[in-house]
CSV table of C-alpha atoms in Angstrom, one decimal:
chain,number,residue,atom,x,y,z
A,1,UNK,CA,-19.7,-10.6,-15.2
A,2,UNK,CA,-22.0,-13.7,-15.0
A,3,UNK,CA,-19.5,-15.5,-12.7
A,4,UNK,CA,-19.1,-12.4,-10.5
A,5,UNK,CA,-22.9,-12.0,-10.2
A,6,UNK,CA,-23.3,-15.7,-9.3
A,7,UNK,CA,-20.6,-15.5,-6.6
A,8,UNK,CA,-22.1,-12.3,-5.2
A,9,UNK,CA,-25.6,-14.0,-4.9
A,10,UNK,CA,-23.9,-16.9,-3.2
A,11,UNK,CA,-22.2,-14.6,-0.7
A,12,UNK,CA,-25.5,-12.7,0.0
A,13,UNK,CA,-27.5,-15.9,0.6
A,14,UNK,CA,-24.7,-17.3,2.8
A,15,UNK,CA,-24.6,-14.1,4.9
A,16,UNK,CA,-28.4,-14.2,5.5
A,17,UNK,CA,-28.3,-17.9,6.5
A,18,UNK,CA,-28.9,-18.7,10.2
A,19,UNK,CA,-25.8,-20.7,10.5
A,20,UNK,CA,-23.2,-18.1,9.3
A,21,UNK,CA,-20.1,-17.5,11.4
A,22,UNK,CA,-16.5,-16.6,11.0
A,23,UNK,CA,-13.9,-19.0,12.4
A,24,UNK,CA,-10.5,-18.2,10.9
A,25,UNK,CA,-8.8,-14.8,10.9
A,26,UNK,CA,-5.6,-13.0,9.8
A,27,UNK,CA,-4.3,-10.0,11.6
A,28,UNK,CA,-2.5,-7.2,9.7
A,29,UNK,CA,-1.2,-3.8,10.7
A,30,UNK,CA,-0.4,-0.4,9.2
A,31,UNK,CA,0.9,2.6,11.2
A,32,UNK,CA,-2.6,3.9,11.6
A,33,UNK,CA,-4.8,0.8,11.8
A,34,UNK,CA,-5.0,-2.9,12.6
A,35,UNK,CA,-7.0,-4.9,10.0
A,36,UNK,CA,-8.5,-8.3,10.8
A,37,UNK,CA,-9.8,-10.4,8.0
A,38,UNK,CA,-12.2,-13.2,8.8
A,39,UNK,CA,-13.8,-15.9,6.7
A,40,UNK,CA,-16.2,-18.8,7.1
A,41,UNK,CA,-15.2,-22.5,6.9
A,42,UNK,CA,-16.3,-22.7,3.3
A,43,UNK,CA,-14.1,-19.7,2.4
A,44,UNK,CA,-17.1,-18.2,0.7
A,45,UNK,CA,-17.7,-15.2,2.9
A,46,UNK,CA,-15.0,-12.7,3.8
A,47,UNK,CA,-15.2,-9.7,6.2
A,48,UNK,CA,-12.8,-7.0,7.3
A,49,UNK,CA,-12.5,-5.3,10.7
A,50,UNK,CA,-10.5,-2.1,11.2
A,51,UNK,CA,-9.2,-1.0,14.6
A,52,UNK,CA,-7.9,2.6,14.9
A,53,UNK,CA,-4.3,3.0,16.2
A,54,UNK,CA,-4.1,6.8,16.2
A,55,UNK,CA,-6.3,7.4,19.3
A,56,UNK,CA,-4.3,6.1,22.2
A,57,UNK,CA,-7.0,6.4,24.9
A,58,UNK,CA,-10.2,5.3,23.1
A,59,UNK,CA,-11.4,2.1,21.5
A,60,UNK,CA,-12.5,2.8,17.9
A,61,UNK,CA,-13.6,-0.2,15.8
A,62,UNK,CA,-15.2,-0.2,12.4
A,63,UNK,CA,-16.6,-3.2,10.5
A,64,UNK,CA,-16.6,-3.0,6.7
A,65,UNK,CA,-20.2,-3.5,5.7
A,66,UNK,CA,-19.2,-5.2,2.5
A,67,UNK,CA,-19.1,-8.9,2.2
A,68,UNK,CA,-16.2,-10.0,0.0
A,69,UNK,CA,-15.2,-13.0,-2.0
A,70,UNK,CA,-11.6,-14.2,-1.4
A,71,UNK,CA,-10.3,-12.6,-4.5
A,72,UNK,CA,-12.0,-9.3,-3.7
A,73,UNK,CA,-10.6,-9.4,-0.2
A,74,UNK,CA,-7.0,-9.9,-1.4
A,75,UNK,CA,-7.5,-7.1,-3.8
A,76,UNK,CA,-8.6,-4.8,-1.0
A,77,UNK,CA,-5.5,-5.7,1.1
A,78,UNK,CA,-3.3,-4.9,-1.9
A,79,UNK,CA,-4.9,-1.5,-2.1
A,80,UNK,CA,-4.5,-0.9,1.6
A,81,UNK,CA,-0.8,-1.8,1.3
A,82,UNK,CA,-0.3,0.6,-1.6
A,83,UNK,CA,-2.1,3.4,0.2
A,84,UNK,CA,0.2,3.0,3.2
A,85,UNK,CA,3.5,2.3,1.4
A,86,UNK,CA,5.0,5.6,2.5
A,87,UNK,CA,4.7,4.6,6.2
A,88,UNK,CA,5.7,0.9,5.8
A,89,UNK,CA,2.7,-0.6,4.1
A,90,UNK,CA,0.5,-3.4,5.3
A,91,UNK,CA,2.2,-6.0,7.4
A,92,UNK,CA,1.0,-9.5,8.4
A,93,UNK,CA,1.1,-10.0,12.2
A,94,UNK,CA,-0.6,-13.3,13.0
A,95,UNK,CA,-3.1,-16.0,12.1
A,96,UNK,CA,-5.9,-16.0,14.6
A,97,UNK,CA,-9.0,-17.9,15.7
A,98,UNK,CA,-11.1,-15.2,17.3
A,99,UNK,CA,-11.0,-12.2,19.5
A,100,UNK,CA,-11.1,-12.8,23.3
A,101,UNK,CA,-11.7,-9.2,24.1
A,102,UNK,CA,-10.3,-5.7,24.7
A,103,UNK,CA,-8.9,-4.3,28.0
A,104,UNK,CA,-7.5,-1.1,29.3
A,105,UNK,CA,-5.6,-0.7,32.5
A,106,UNK,CA,-3.9,2.7,33.2
A,107,UNK,CA,-2.5,3.3,29.7
A,108,UNK,CA,-3.5,2.1,26.2
A,109,UNK,CA,-6.1,-0.4,25.1
A,110,UNK,CA,-4.9,-4.0,24.4
A,111,UNK,CA,-6.7,-6.7,22.5
A,112,UNK,CA,-6.4,-10.5,23.1
A,113,UNK,CA,-6.7,-13.0,20.3
A,114,UNK,CA,-6.6,-16.8,20.1
A,115,UNK,CA,-3.6,-17.8,18.0
A,116,UNK,CA,-3.7,-21.6,18.5
A,117,UNK,CA,-6.7,-23.9,19.3
A,118,UNK,CA,-7.4,-27.6,19.5
A,119,UNK,CA,-10.7,-29.5,18.9
A,120,UNK,CA,-11.9,-31.3,22.0
A,121,UNK,CA,-15.3,-32.6,20.8
A,122,UNK,CA,-18.4,-31.8,18.8
A,123,UNK,CA,-22.1,-31.4,19.5
A,124,UNK,CA,-24.6,-32.0,16.7
A,125,UNK,CA,-21.8,-31.5,14.2
A,126,UNK,CA,-20.6,-28.3,15.8
A,127,UNK,CA,-17.0,-28.3,16.8
A,128,UNK,CA,-15.9,-27.4,20.4
A,129,UNK,CA,-12.5,-26.0,20.9
A,130,UNK,CA,-10.0,-25.3,23.7
A,131,UNK,CA,-7.3,-22.5,23.6
A,132,UNK,CA,-3.7,-23.7,23.2
A,133,UNK,CA,-2.1,-20.2,22.7
A,134,UNK,CA,-3.2,-16.6,23.0
A,135,UNK,CA,-1.5,-13.2,22.5
A,136,UNK,CA,-2.1,-9.7,23.7
A,137,UNK,CA,-1.3,-6.7,21.5
A,138,UNK,CA,-1.3,-3.0,22.5
A,139,UNK,CA,-3.5,-1.1,20.0
A,140,UNK,CA,-1.8,2.3,19.6
A,141,UNK,CA,1.3,2.5,17.5
A,142,UNK,CA,4.5,2.5,19.5
A,143,UNK,CA,5.2,6.1,18.7
A,144,UNK,CA,1.9,7.1,20.3
A,145,UNK,CA,2.3,5.2,23.6
A,146,UNK,CA,2.6,7.4,26.7
A,147,UNK,CA,5.0,6.8,29.6
A,148,UNK,CA,2.1,5.2,31.5
A,149,UNK,CA,2.3,2.3,29.0
A,150,UNK,CA,5.7,1.4,30.4
A,151,UNK,CA,5.1,2.1,34.1
A,152,UNK,CA,5.5,-0.4,36.8
A,153,UNK,CA,1.8,-0.3,37.6
A,154,UNK,CA,0.8,-1.0,34.0
A,155,UNK,CA,3.3,-3.9,33.9
A,156,UNK,CA,1.9,-5.3,37.1
A,157,UNK,CA,-1.6,-5.3,35.8
A,158,UNK,CA,-0.5,-7.0,32.6
A,159,UNK,CA,1.2,-9.7,34.6
A,160,UNK,CA,-1.9,-10.2,36.7
A,161,UNK,CA,-4.0,-10.7,33.5
A,162,UNK,CA,-1.4,-13.2,32.1
A,163,UNK,CA,-1.7,-15.2,35.3
A,164,UNK,CA,-5.1,-16.3,34.0
A,165,UNK,CA,-4.2,-19.5,32.1
A,166,UNK,CA,-6.6,-19.5,29.2
A,167,UNK,CA,-5.3,-22.9,28.1
A,168,UNK,CA,-6.8,-24.6,31.1
A,169,UNK,CA,-10.5,-25.3,31.5
A,170,UNK,CA,-11.8,-22.7,29.0
A,171,UNK,CA,-13.7,-23.8,25.9
A,172,UNK,CA,-15.8,-22.3,23.1
A,173,UNK,CA,-17.6,-23.0,19.9
A,174,UNK,CA,-18.2,-20.8,16.9
A,175,UNK,CA,-21.6,-22.2,15.9
A,176,UNK,CA,-23.0,-23.9,19.0
A,177,UNK,CA,-24.1,-21.7,21.9
A,178,UNK,CA,-22.2,-23.8,24.5
A,179,UNK,CA,-22.9,-21.4,27.3
A,180,UNK,CA,-26.5,-22.7,27.5
A,181,UNK,CA,-27.9,-26.2,27.9
A,182,UNK,CA,-28.8,-28.5,25.1
A,183,UNK,CA,-32.5,-28.2,25.9
A,184,UNK,CA,-32.4,-24.4,25.9
A,185,UNK,CA,-30.5,-24.5,22.6
A,186,UNK,CA,-33.5,-26.2,21.0
A,187,UNK,CA,-36.1,-24.0,22.6
A,188,UNK,CA,-34.5,-20.6,23.1
A,189,UNK,CA,-34.7,-17.8,20.6
A,190,UNK,CA,-31.8,-16.0,22.2
A,191,UNK,CA,-28.9,-15.2,19.8
A,192,UNK,CA,-25.8,-13.1,19.5
A,193,UNK,CA,-25.3,-10.4,22.2
A,194,UNK,CA,-27.9,-11.8,24.5
A,195,UNK,CA,-26.0,-15.1,24.9
A,196,UNK,CA,-22.9,-13.2,25.9
A,197,UNK,CA,-24.8,-11.7,28.8
A,198,UNK,CA,-25.4,-15.1,30.4
A,199,UNK,CA,-23.6,-16.0,33.7
A,200,UNK,CA,-21.3,-18.6,32.0
A,201,UNK,CA,-19.5,-16.3,29.5
A,202,UNK,CA,-16.3,-15.3,31.3
A,203,UNK,CA,-15.1,-12.7,28.7
A,204,UNK,CA,-18.4,-10.8,28.6
A,205,UNK,CA,-16.8,-7.7,30.1
A,206,UNK,CA,-13.8,-7.9,27.7
A,207,UNK,CA,-16.1,-8.1,24.7
A,208,UNK,CA,-18.6,-5.4,25.8
A,209,UNK,CA,-16.8,-2.6,23.9
A,210,UNK,CA,-16.7,-4.3,20.5
A,211,UNK,CA,-20.2,-5.6,20.9
A,212,UNK,CA,-21.6,-2.2,21.7
A,213,UNK,CA,-19.9,-0.7,18.6
A,214,UNK,CA,-20.6,-3.5,16.1
A,215,UNK,CA,-23.9,-4.9,17.5
A,216,UNK,CA,-22.8,-8.4,16.4
A,217,UNK,CA,-20.6,-11.3,17.7
A,218,UNK,CA,-19.0,-12.3,14.5
A,219,UNK,CA,-15.4,-11.5,15.6
A,220,UNK,CA,-15.4,-12.7,19.2
A,221,UNK,CA,-15.6,-16.1,20.9
A,222,UNK,CA,-17.6,-16.7,24.1
A,223,UNK,CA,-15.4,-18.4,26.6
A,224,UNK,CA,-17.0,-20.8,29.0
A,225,UNK,CA,-14.9,-21.9,32.1
A,226,UNK,CA,-15.3,-25.3,33.6
A,227,UNK,CA,-15.0,-28.8,32.2
A,228,UNK,CA,-15.7,-30.5,28.8
A,229,UNK,CA,-15.2,-34.2,28.1
A,230,UNK,CA,-16.6,-36.5,25.4
A,231,UNK,CA,-16.3,-40.3,25.3
A,232,UNK,CA,-17.8,-43.2,23.4
A,233,UNK,CA,-19.2,-46.1,25.3
A,234,UNK,CA,-21.1,-49.3,24.5
A,235,UNK,CA,-24.2,-50.5,26.4
A,236,UNK,CA,-26.0,-53.7,25.4
A,237,UNK,CA,-24.3,-53.6,22.0
A,238,UNK,CA,-25.4,-50.1,21.3
A,239,UNK,CA,-22.8,-47.3,20.9
A,240,UNK,CA,-23.4,-43.9,22.6
A,241,UNK,CA,-21.5,-40.7,22.8
A,242,UNK,CA,-21.4,-39.3,26.3
A,243,UNK,CA,-20.7,-35.6,26.8
A,244,UNK,CA,-20.1,-34.0,30.2
A,245,UNK,CA,-20.1,-30.2,30.5
A,246,UNK,CA,-19.5,-28.2,33.6
A,247,UNK,CA,-20.1,-24.5,33.4
A,248,UNK,CA,-18.8,-22.2,36.2
A,249,UNK,CA,-20.6,-19.0,36.8
A,250,UNK,CA,-18.7,-15.7,36.5
A,251,UNK,CA,-20.9,-14.2,39.2
A,252,UNK,CA,-19.4,-14.1,42.7
A,253,UNK,CA,-16.6,-16.3,41.6
A,254,UNK,CA,-13.4,-16.9,43.6
A,255,UNK,CA,-11.1,-19.3,45.4
A,256,UNK,CA,-12.1,-21.5,48.2
A,257,UNK,CA,-12.3,-19.8,51.6
A,258,UNK,CA,-12.2,-16.4,50.0
A,259,UNK,CA,-15.6,-16.8,48.4
A,260,UNK,CA,-18.4,-18.4,50.4
A,261,UNK,CA,-22.1,-18.3,50.7
A,262,UNK,CA,-24.3,-15.8,48.8
A,263,UNK,CA,-24.2,-12.1,47.9
A,264,UNK,CA,-27.0,-9.5,47.9
A,265,UNK,CA,-28.0,-10.4,44.4
A,266,UNK,CA,-28.6,-14.0,45.2
A,267,UNK,CA,-25.5,-15.3,43.4
A,268,UNK,CA,-23.7,-18.0,45.3
A,269,UNK,CA,-20.0,-18.8,45.3
A,270,UNK,CA,-18.7,-21.6,43.1
A,271,UNK,CA,-22.0,-22.0,41.2
A,272,UNK,CA,-21.5,-24.8,38.7
A,273,UNK,CA,-24.0,-26.1,36.2
A,274,UNK,CA,-23.3,-29.7,35.1
A,275,UNK,CA,-24.9,-31.1,32.0
A,276,UNK,CA,-24.8,-34.7,30.8
A,277,UNK,CA,-25.8,-35.3,27.1
A,278,UNK,CA,-26.1,-38.8,25.6
A,279,UNK,CA,-26.2,-39.2,21.8
A,280,UNK,CA,-26.9,-42.4,19.9
A,281,UNK,CA,-23.8,-43.1,17.9
A,282,UNK,CA,-25.4,-43.9,14.5
A,283,UNK,CA,-24.2,-43.7,10.9
A,284,UNK,CA,-24.1,-40.3,9.4
A,285,UNK,CA,-27.4,-39.1,7.9
A,286,UNK,CA,-29.6,-41.1,10.3
A,287,UNK,CA,-31.9,-39.6,12.9
A,288,UNK,CA,-30.2,-39.4,16.3
A,289,UNK,CA,-31.8,-40.0,19.7
A,290,UNK,CA,-30.5,-37.6,22.4
A,291,UNK,CA,-31.1,-37.3,26.1
A,292,UNK,CA,-29.9,-34.5,28.4
A,293,UNK,CA,-30.0,-33.7,32.1
A,294,UNK,CA,-28.7,-30.7,34.1
A,295,UNK,CA,-27.7,-30.5,37.7
A,296,UNK,CA,-26.5,-27.5,39.7
A,297,UNK,CA,-24.2,-27.1,42.7
A,298,UNK,CA,-23.1,-24.1,44.7
A,299,UNK,CA,-22.2,-22.8,48.1
A,300,UNK,CA,-24.9,-22.8,50.7
A,301,UNK,CA,-27.0,-19.6,50.0
A,302,UNK,CA,-26.5,-17.8,53.4
A,303,UNK,CA,-24.2,-15.0,54.4
A,304,UNK,CA,-21.2,-16.9,55.8
A,305,UNK,CA,-17.5,-17.0,55.6
A,306,UNK,CA,-14.3,-18.7,56.9
A,307,UNK,CA,-11.1,-17.1,58.2
A,308,UNK,CA,-8.1,-18.4,56.3
A,309,UNK,CA,-5.2,-19.6,58.4
A,310,UNK,CA,-2.1,-21.7,57.6
A,311,UNK,CA,-2.2,-23.0,61.2
A,312,UNK,CA,-5.9,-24.1,61.1
A,313,UNK,CA,-6.8,-26.6,58.4
A,314,UNK,CA,-10.5,-26.4,59.5
A,315,UNK,CA,-11.2,-22.7,60.0
A,316,UNK,CA,-14.3,-21.7,61.9
A,317,UNK,CA,-17.5,-21.1,59.9
A,318,UNK,CA,-19.0,-17.6,60.7
A,319,UNK,CA,-22.5,-16.5,59.9
A,320,UNK,CA,-21.3,-13.1,58.9
A,321,UNK,CA,-24.6,-11.3,58.6
A,322,UNK,CA,-28.2,-11.7,59.7
A,323,UNK,CA,-30.7,-11.8,56.9
A,324,UNK,CA,-33.9,-12.2,59.0
A,325,UNK,CA,-36.2,-12.6,56.0
A,326,UNK,CA,-33.6,-14.6,54.0
A,327,UNK,CA,-34.0,-12.2,51.1
A,328,UNK,CA,-30.7,-13.2,49.4
A,329,UNK,CA,-31.5,-16.9,49.8
A,330,UNK,CA,-34.9,-16.3,48.3
A,331,UNK,CA,-33.4,-14.5,45.3
A,332,UNK,CA,-31.0,-17.4,44.8
A,333,UNK,CA,-33.9,-20.0,44.6
A,334,UNK,CA,-36.0,-17.6,42.4
A,335,UNK,CA,-33.1,-17.5,40.0
A,336,UNK,CA,-32.8,-21.3,40.0
A,337,UNK,CA,-36.5,-21.6,39.3
A,338,UNK,CA,-36.2,-19.2,36.4
A,339,UNK,CA,-33.2,-21.1,35.0
A,340,UNK,CA,-34.5,-24.6,35.5
A,341,UNK,CA,-38.2,-24.5,36.5
A,342,UNK,CA,-39.9,-26.4,39.4
A,343,UNK,CA,-39.4,-28.5,41.4
A,344,UNK,CA,-36.1,-27.5,43.0
A,345,UNK,CA,-34.6,-30.4,45.0
A,346,UNK,CA,-31.9,-29.6,47.4
A,347,UNK,CA,-29.4,-32.3,48.4
A,348,UNK,CA,-27.6,-31.2,51.6
A,349,UNK,CA,-24.4,-33.2,52.3
A,350,UNK,CA,-23.1,-31.3,55.3
A,351,UNK,CA,-22.6,-32.8,58.8
A,352,UNK,CA,-25.5,-33.2,61.2
A,353,UNK,CA,-23.3,-33.9,64.3
A,354,UNK,CA,-20.0,-32.4,65.4
A,355,UNK,CA,-18.1,-32.2,68.7
A,356,UNK,CA,-17.3,-28.6,67.9
A,357,UNK,CA,-20.1,-26.9,65.9
A,358,UNK,CA,-19.0,-25.8,62.4
A,359,UNK,CA,-21.0,-27.2,59.5
A,360,UNK,CA,-23.9,-27.9,61.9
A,361,UNK,CA,-24.3,-24.1,62.3
A,362,UNK,CA,-24.9,-23.8,58.6
A,363,UNK,CA,-27.2,-26.8,58.5
A,364,UNK,CA,-29.5,-25.4,61.1
A,365,UNK,CA,-29.7,-21.9,59.6
A,366,UNK,CA,-30.2,-23.4,56.0
A,367,UNK,CA,-33.1,-25.5,57.3
A,368,UNK,CA,-34.6,-22.4,58.9
A,369,UNK,CA,-34.2,-20.5,55.6
A,370,UNK,CA,-36.0,-23.2,53.6
A,371,UNK,CA,-38.8,-23.4,56.1
A,372,UNK,CA,-39.2,-19.6,55.9
A,373,UNK,CA,-39.3,-19.5,52.1
A,374,UNK,CA,-41.6,-22.4,51.8
A,375,UNK,CA,-44.3,-20.7,53.9
A,376,UNK,CA,-45.0,-18.3,51.1
A,377,UNK,CA,-45.0,-20.9,48.3
A,378,UNK,CA,-47.9,-23.1,47.1
A,379,UNK,CA,-47.4,-26.8,48.1
A,380,UNK,CA,-46.5,-28.0,44.6
A,381,UNK,CA,-43.8,-25.4,44.2
A,382,UNK,CA,-42.1,-25.7,47.6
A,383,UNK,CA,-38.4,-26.4,47.8
A,384,UNK,CA,-37.6,-30.1,48.5
A,385,UNK,CA,-34.9,-30.3,51.1
A,386,UNK,CA,-33.0,-33.6,51.5
A,387,UNK,CA,-30.3,-34.2,54.1
A,388,UNK,CA,-27.7,-37.0,53.6
A,389,UNK,CA,-24.8,-36.8,56.0
A,390,UNK,CA,-22.0,-38.8,54.4
A,391,UNK,CA,-19.9,-38.6,57.5
A,392,UNK,CA,-22.5,-40.6,59.5
A,393,UNK,CA,-21.5,-43.6,57.3
A,394,UNK,CA,-17.7,-43.5,57.5
A,395,UNK,CA,-17.4,-47.2,56.8
A,396,UNK,CA,-19.4,-47.2,53.6
A,397,UNK,CA,-17.1,-47.8,50.6
A,398,UNK,CA,-17.0,-45.2,47.9
A,399,UNK,CA,-18.9,-47.5,45.5
A,400,UNK,CA,-21.7,-48.0,47.9
A,401,UNK,CA,-21.9,-44.3,48.7
A,402,UNK,CA,-22.2,-43.6,45.0
A,403,UNK,CA,-25.0,-46.2,44.8
A,404,UNK,CA,-26.8,-44.5,47.6
A,405,UNK,CA,-26.4,-41.1,45.9
A,406,UNK,CA,-27.6,-42.7,42.7
A,407,UNK,CA,-30.8,-43.6,44.4
A,408,UNK,CA,-31.3,-40.0,45.4
A,409,UNK,CA,-30.6,-38.9,41.8
A,410,UNK,CA,-33.1,-41.4,40.4
A,411,UNK,CA,-35.8,-40.1,42.8
A,412,UNK,CA,-35.0,-36.5,41.8
A,413,UNK,CA,-35.2,-37.4,38.1
A,414,UNK,CA,-38.6,-39.0,38.6
A,415,UNK,CA,-39.8,-35.6,39.9
A,416,UNK,CA,-38.0,-33.3,37.4
A,417,UNK,CA,-37.9,-35.5,34.3
A,418,UNK,CA,-35.1,-35.4,31.7
A,419,UNK,CA,-35.0,-34.1,28.2
A,420,UNK,CA,-35.2,-36.5,25.2
A,421,UNK,CA,-35.6,-35.8,21.5
A,422,UNK,CA,-34.8,-37.1,18.1
A,423,UNK,CA,-32.5,-35.0,15.8
A,424,UNK,CA,-33.0,-34.8,12.1
A,425,UNK,CA,-29.8,-34.2,10.2
A,426,UNK,CA,-29.6,-31.4,7.6
A,427,UNK,CA,-27.6,-31.7,4.4
A,428,UNK,CA,-25.1,-29.0,5.5
A,429,UNK,CA,-21.8,-30.4,6.6
A,430,UNK,CA,-23.4,-33.0,8.9
A,431,UNK,CA,-24.7,-30.4,11.3
A,432,UNK,CA,-27.9,-31.3,13.1
A,433,UNK,CA,-29.5,-27.9,12.9
A,434,UNK,CA,-33.1,-28.9,12.2
A,435,UNK,CA,-34.3,-30.5,15.3
A,436,UNK,CA,-37.5,-32.5,15.8
A,437,UNK,CA,-38.5,-33.0,19.5
A,438,UNK,CA,-40.4,-36.2,20.3
A,439,UNK,CA,-40.4,-35.9,24.1
């Protein structure tokens, strides 16, 4: 009993710790339920999730409130197997690395899980992963599936979903909120469900059902879509780890030409937040200096569009709607200020001269919008609008163009500043969870 009590106290303290998360799972099935077993990386803390298979049109999920040890969990699975022996018992289905979400088309609910992953980097000791394989399972037992589950329309919707290649440009972390910037991670009190509601979590809709029922995010992963790359470099005999993260917004997203400009909510097409983080590469256990800077790019925040045509490689630009007070444009910049603060510096790279007006139409209207918005802003908070027409310098080599743009970036950083701090390592698995800001 003494050993059991000690293990139970260890489980309870681990569950209440700030850094607790599940990262490995096993999926089982009986005729009436799916069972997902999840555990933490120390194999101390085991949880069980039950998904009802008898209700073909509803999503019913139950999380066992008990926190088990490994031995206790194995004993529970044996009892579930014995209790269902008459209908085939408990069967192992797959090893998993998190739930992507649940979806319903015309027939039953399905759930998507990660079945293979690969590590692509780490931030402050927290691993970042990409998906290498995923699977989708219908939830109801096959004997309960209606004819709709086998219809042409249902099959078509499944194929459309499978066209989204989750192995390309999606990434996630169990313990580091990679959907928000490094600076926000240090200063924000947002956790759990709130983080899934951010603009950079692409499976927010797919996870809404399970989150509403469980009120936690233990079983799901938050997928960010964009780019993640980490390299080591040496400058003046000092080693650094450079991390580049690009996060694409899920709002008003779409392919080129089909999505342009801004919508009524102020969301722009192809909104991408790019973050550069530089860590000192020091020996384990030493304080680590870190700097980070964030930039944003997106479609010009006006109502405009382009007609797609195979015969016209440069389709006309159309100002598709008049917004006399530039309300949508104003909403966009208010959102940027809320996300990043003042000042907002706009670098406009579109053409200033054309034989046949295309981009110049946008340039003039965008300038009008900025002037209109700035009239109502105090001088210190006005939008800074910079024009730099790359096409006016066609003979400039790419390296020189980058140097010119670098000068613009330096001037912008002098106005906005960048984030810098020193991280103090904790004793837990090399993770830098206790953070001491020095600047």
